[in-house]
Amino acid sequence: MAARLSLGDVSLHFGGVMVLEDVTFDVEPGVILGLVGPNGAGKTSLFNCISGHYKPSGGSVTIDGIEVVGTAPSSLARHGLARTFQHPALQLDATVLQNVLLGGHTRLPGGPVSWSLRLPHTRRAEREIRAEALGLLRREQLEWAAGRPAEELSHGLHKGIELCRALLAKPALLLLDEPAAGLSHGEVEQLIDTIRRVRAEEDITIVVVEHHMGLISALTDRVVVLDHGRKLMEGTAAQAQSDPRVIEAYLGKDAVDDAA
Ligand SMILES: Nc1ncnc2c1ncn2[C@@H]1O[C@H](COP(=O)(O)OP(=O)(O)OP(=O)(O)O)[C@@H](O)[C@H]1O
Ligand SMILES: [Mg+2]
């Protein structure tokens, strides 16, 4: 079941520095929401507050109505949250397939004891998850790399591997942090196709941080614009791109005056 994400007055300070201030918005189940804003606006920090990597200084984050502030990232993964990172976080000495399989361990039945006993139902589940992992890699045209150490692959391919790892968890809520960064034009088109297909085939809610406005326009139902840690506006991608406050945040006040 796709998850509902609600943020209420989320604030984050590091020492005296304000990174997020009173950020409030909802993401309804099944929606693709774009989270955009200039460099340093607080997008990654907000993801970290949702995924349990940062504890907000104030406010609430709920997933399907359950407060998750203070919950460890590993527990959130078991409750349907998966994410990718702006700078892919892979086990570089492990193979591509082993990296993807890390996303599937939350789906194994039982716990560490039954896993170590390698009971028949554990082995059956492992085989199914492995087949799914290979299927995801095939869809990304990465199956050839399954047995290669991740460190042999390029940055662009690391992004694809991380996406496969996140999808293998069958998340109800998926957070993607700049999935198109560093990709070629063709790779971005393929990524857009993949995300469209995921949305069509899975019951999933997606929040995507991206500077690539083509991807944001192509995929999102709605965007939230952050600037200096605050929500600047919320609307469609087209509304955001023509909003003077957003143009000013990206390009400075002169750009708005020139456009007027
Ligand atoms: N762990 C931290 N300690 C101190 N400051 C931090 C920390 N994490 C983030 N910040 C600060 O918070 C602000 C927002 O950073 P963040 O990475 O969230 O921005 P962003 O919107 O993701 O930017 P970009 O588009 O460049 O990725 C920056 O000023 C950053 O230096
Ligand atoms: Mg960021």
XYZ file of C-alpha atoms and ligand atoms in Angstrom:
292
model
C 0.000 0.000 0.000
C 1.331 3.416 -0.969
C 2.106 5.498 2.112
C 0.916 8.934 3.171
C 3.712 11.254 4.303
C 2.949 14.297 6.436
C 5.436 16.883 7.614
C 4.348 19.352 10.289
C 6.545 22.343 11.166
C 9.774 20.386 10.688
C 12.753 22.408 11.906
C 16.427 21.529 12.001
C 19.283 23.490 13.526
C 22.958 22.620 13.668
C 24.386 24.643 16.537
C 23.095 28.132 15.854
C 22.598 27.537 12.144
C 19.037 27.143 10.901
C 18.839 24.508 8.142
C 15.054 23.917 8.083
C 12.313 26.061 9.557
C 8.690 25.048 10.002
C 8.400 22.966 6.837
C 4.855 21.653 6.432
C 3.372 19.626 3.584
C 1.521 16.394 2.858
C 2.149 13.772 0.208
C -0.958 11.717 -0.509
C -0.653 7.986 -1.260
C 0.339 7.270 -4.868
C 1.545 10.807 -5.630
C 4.916 11.750 -7.117
C 6.025 14.938 -5.396
C 9.026 16.960 -6.548
C 11.132 18.687 -3.891
C 13.098 21.452 -5.558
C 15.099 24.525 -4.607
C 18.536 26.085 -5.016
C 21.729 24.476 -3.703
C 21.807 24.502 0.076
C 18.024 25.010 0.378
C 17.763 22.029 2.749
C 16.355 19.320 0.449
C 18.783 16.567 1.442
C 18.523 17.597 5.088
C 14.743 17.233 4.878
C 15.144 13.740 3.370
C 17.490 12.906 6.239
C 14.814 14.037 8.714
C 12.252 11.742 7.031
C 14.537 8.718 6.763
C 15.773 8.903 10.359
C 19.344 9.926 9.495
C 18.757 13.310 11.201
C 16.526 14.023 14.174
C 14.630 17.283 13.579
C 14.980 19.947 16.271
C 11.196 20.314 16.194
C 8.027 19.314 14.394
C 6.613 16.005 13.296
C 7.066 13.517 10.473
C 4.351 10.914 10.109
C 4.081 7.991 7.697
C 0.518 6.679 7.490
C -0.253 8.655 10.623
C 2.551 7.125 12.689
C 5.127 9.496 14.172
C 8.577 8.461 12.947
C 10.809 11.181 14.427
C 13.419 9.386 16.516
C 13.009 6.071 14.667
C 16.233 4.496 13.350
C 16.705 4.276 9.563
C 16.819 0.448 9.706
C 13.413 0.314 11.458
C 11.924 2.702 8.900
C 13.153 0.423 6.103
C 11.195 -2.429 7.668
C 8.143 -0.163 7.648
C 8.214 0.523 3.930
C 10.596 3.445 3.473
C 13.442 3.248 0.948
C 15.707 5.970 -0.371
C 18.631 6.721 -2.603
C 21.404 9.147 -1.748
C 22.684 12.219 -3.552
C 26.126 10.571 -3.449
C 25.459 6.855 -3.964
C 26.297 4.862 -0.843
C 27.349 1.471 -2.190
C 29.584 -1.278 -0.811
C 32.288 -0.709 -3.394
C 34.118 -4.011 -2.893
C 30.895 -6.065 -3.105
C 29.395 -7.076 -6.430
C 26.598 -5.140 -8.083
C 24.151 -7.972 -7.353
C 25.202 -8.142 -3.685
C 24.592 -4.393 -3.400
C 21.106 -4.719 -4.868
C 20.312 -7.702 -2.644
C 20.938 -5.537 0.446
C 17.628 -3.865 -0.392
C 15.798 -7.195 -0.172
C 16.763 -8.331 3.297
C 13.836 -6.511 4.900
C 11.553 -8.864 2.925
C 13.058 -12.109 4.223
C 10.652 -13.914 6.545
C 11.727 -14.578 10.137
C 14.750 -12.977 11.791
C 18.517 -13.427 12.118
C 18.156 -16.816 13.839
C 16.033 -18.434 11.122
C 18.202 -16.767 8.442
C 21.369 -18.313 9.882
C 19.657 -21.731 10.057
C 18.900 -21.363 6.354
C 15.540 -23.056 6.689
C 13.785 -24.093 3.454
C 11.370 -21.161 3.484
C 14.285 -18.758 3.969
C 16.157 -20.306 1.045
C 13.043 -20.156 -1.144
C 12.512 -16.462 -0.300
C 16.200 -15.770 -0.994
C 15.919 -17.387 -4.433
C 12.822 -15.332 -5.280
C 14.419 -12.074 -4.140
C 17.591 -12.864 -6.096
C 15.529 -13.481 -9.257
C 13.740 -10.171 -8.707
C 17.077 -8.384 -8.187
C 18.350 -9.746 -11.495
C 15.066 -8.701 -13.141
C 15.510 -5.128 -11.875
C 19.101 -5.053 -13.118
C 17.930 -6.380 -16.496
C 15.341 -3.620 -16.768
C 18.099 -1.059 -16.144
C 20.283 -2.835 -18.739
C 22.736 -3.623 -15.966
C 22.457 -7.400 -15.800
C 25.869 -7.762 -17.495
C 27.416 -6.075 -14.428
C 25.753 -8.279 -11.785
C 28.958 -10.154 -10.889
C 31.318 -7.159 -11.159
C 32.595 -5.303 -8.087
C 30.623 -2.041 -7.798
C 33.875 -0.037 -7.749
C 34.482 -0.947 -11.423
C 31.345 0.901 -12.538
C 30.793 4.564 -13.322
C 28.972 7.113 -11.166
C 25.952 7.025 -13.505
C 25.683 3.261 -13.146
C 26.014 3.539 -9.351
C 22.856 5.646 -9.428
C 21.049 2.868 -11.318
C 22.292 0.214 -8.891
C 21.088 2.248 -5.909
C 17.686 2.640 -7.508
C 17.465 -1.142 -8.029
C 18.459 -1.665 -4.378
C 15.737 0.714 -3.183
C 13.090 -0.870 -5.449
C 13.942 -4.398 -4.331
C 12.639 -3.444 -0.876
C 9.191 -2.927 -2.477
C 8.798 0.377 -0.635
C 5.507 2.093 0.130
C 7.421 5.408 0.238
C 10.463 6.026 -1.945
C 12.750 9.057 -1.568
C 15.047 9.798 -4.514
C 17.798 12.392 -3.965
C 18.969 13.784 -7.327
C 18.624 10.530 -9.279
C 19.485 12.316 -12.572
C 22.637 14.103 -11.372
C 25.594 13.227 -13.580
C 23.496 11.214 -16.053
C 23.631 11.715 -19.814
C 20.542 12.890 -21.701
C 19.769 9.311 -22.779
C 20.210 8.004 -19.230
C 17.800 10.658 -17.894
C 15.180 9.596 -20.478
C 15.626 5.979 -19.351
C 15.300 7.025 -15.701
C 12.043 8.869 -16.450
C 10.715 5.707 -18.127
C 11.752 3.585 -15.159
C 10.054 5.851 -12.614
C 6.896 5.975 -14.769
C 6.850 2.202 -14.954
C 7.417 1.842 -11.207
C 4.486 4.118 -10.542
C 2.255 2.202 -12.965
C 3.194 -1.211 -11.595
C 3.656 -0.600 -7.861
C 1.462 0.880 -5.179
C 3.978 3.538 -4.187
C 4.413 7.162 -3.117
C 7.537 8.907 -4.426
C 9.298 12.106 -3.368
C 12.030 13.164 -5.762
C 14.654 15.879 -5.246
C 15.996 17.074 -8.580
C 17.565 20.099 -10.265
C 16.681 18.614 -13.680
C 13.447 20.504 -14.403
C 12.665 18.313 -17.432
C 12.459 15.304 -15.138
C 10.419 17.231 -12.557
C 7.944 18.418 -15.225
C 7.683 14.966 -16.788
C 7.069 13.041 -13.584
C 5.619 15.044 -10.737
C 2.006 15.731 -9.786
C 3.081 18.575 -7.544
C 6.217 20.282 -6.333
C 7.286 21.878 -3.078
C 9.920 24.589 -3.438
C 12.368 25.074 -0.573
C 14.602 28.101 -0.167
C 16.890 28.808 2.781
C 15.226 26.016 4.749
C 11.680 27.332 4.321
C 8.839 26.275 2.060
C 8.554 28.971 -0.587
C 5.530 27.622 -2.460
C 3.675 24.488 -3.433
C 1.936 23.832 -6.767
C 2.424 22.200 -10.147
C 5.848 22.191 -11.799
C 4.552 24.730 -14.333
C 3.256 27.032 -11.578
C 6.600 26.815 -9.775
C 8.598 27.643 -12.892
C 6.595 30.797 -13.551
C 6.363 31.933 -9.917
C 8.393 35.153 -9.401
C 9.394 34.040 -5.876
C 10.890 30.857 -7.305
C 12.648 32.665 -10.157
C 14.107 35.098 -7.636
C 15.287 32.270 -5.370
C 17.110 30.603 -8.242
C 18.341 33.576 -10.237
C 18.214 36.595 -7.938
C 15.951 39.636 -7.895
C 17.392 41.123 -11.099
C 16.026 38.191 -13.099
C 12.499 38.935 -11.860
C 12.861 42.657 -12.671
C 14.178 41.821 -16.148
C 11.232 39.492 -16.780
C 8.703 42.129 -15.672
N 25.444 17.608 9.164
C 25.432 18.920 8.944
N 26.093 19.776 9.735
C 26.072 21.115 9.500
N 25.409 21.683 8.500
C 24.732 20.882 7.676
C 24.687 19.470 7.835
N 23.908 18.940 6.860
C 23.504 19.977 6.118
N 23.983 21.135 6.594
C 23.746 22.481 6.030
O 22.394 22.597 5.732
C 22.198 23.410 4.575
C 21.324 22.664 3.594
O 22.060 21.595 3.025
P 21.390 20.465 2.161
O 22.474 19.515 1.785
O 20.219 19.924 2.870
O 20.905 21.287 0.888
P 20.322 20.783 -0.499
O 19.090 21.544 -0.738
O 20.251 19.300 -0.521
O 21.436 21.295 -1.528
P 21.977 20.633 -2.898
O 20.962 20.984 -3.961
O 23.277 21.342 -3.138
O 22.152 19.170 -2.679
C 23.586 23.728 4.028
O 23.900 25.023 4.436
C 24.449 22.695 4.686
O 25.757 23.168 4.864
Mg 21.146 17.835 -1.596
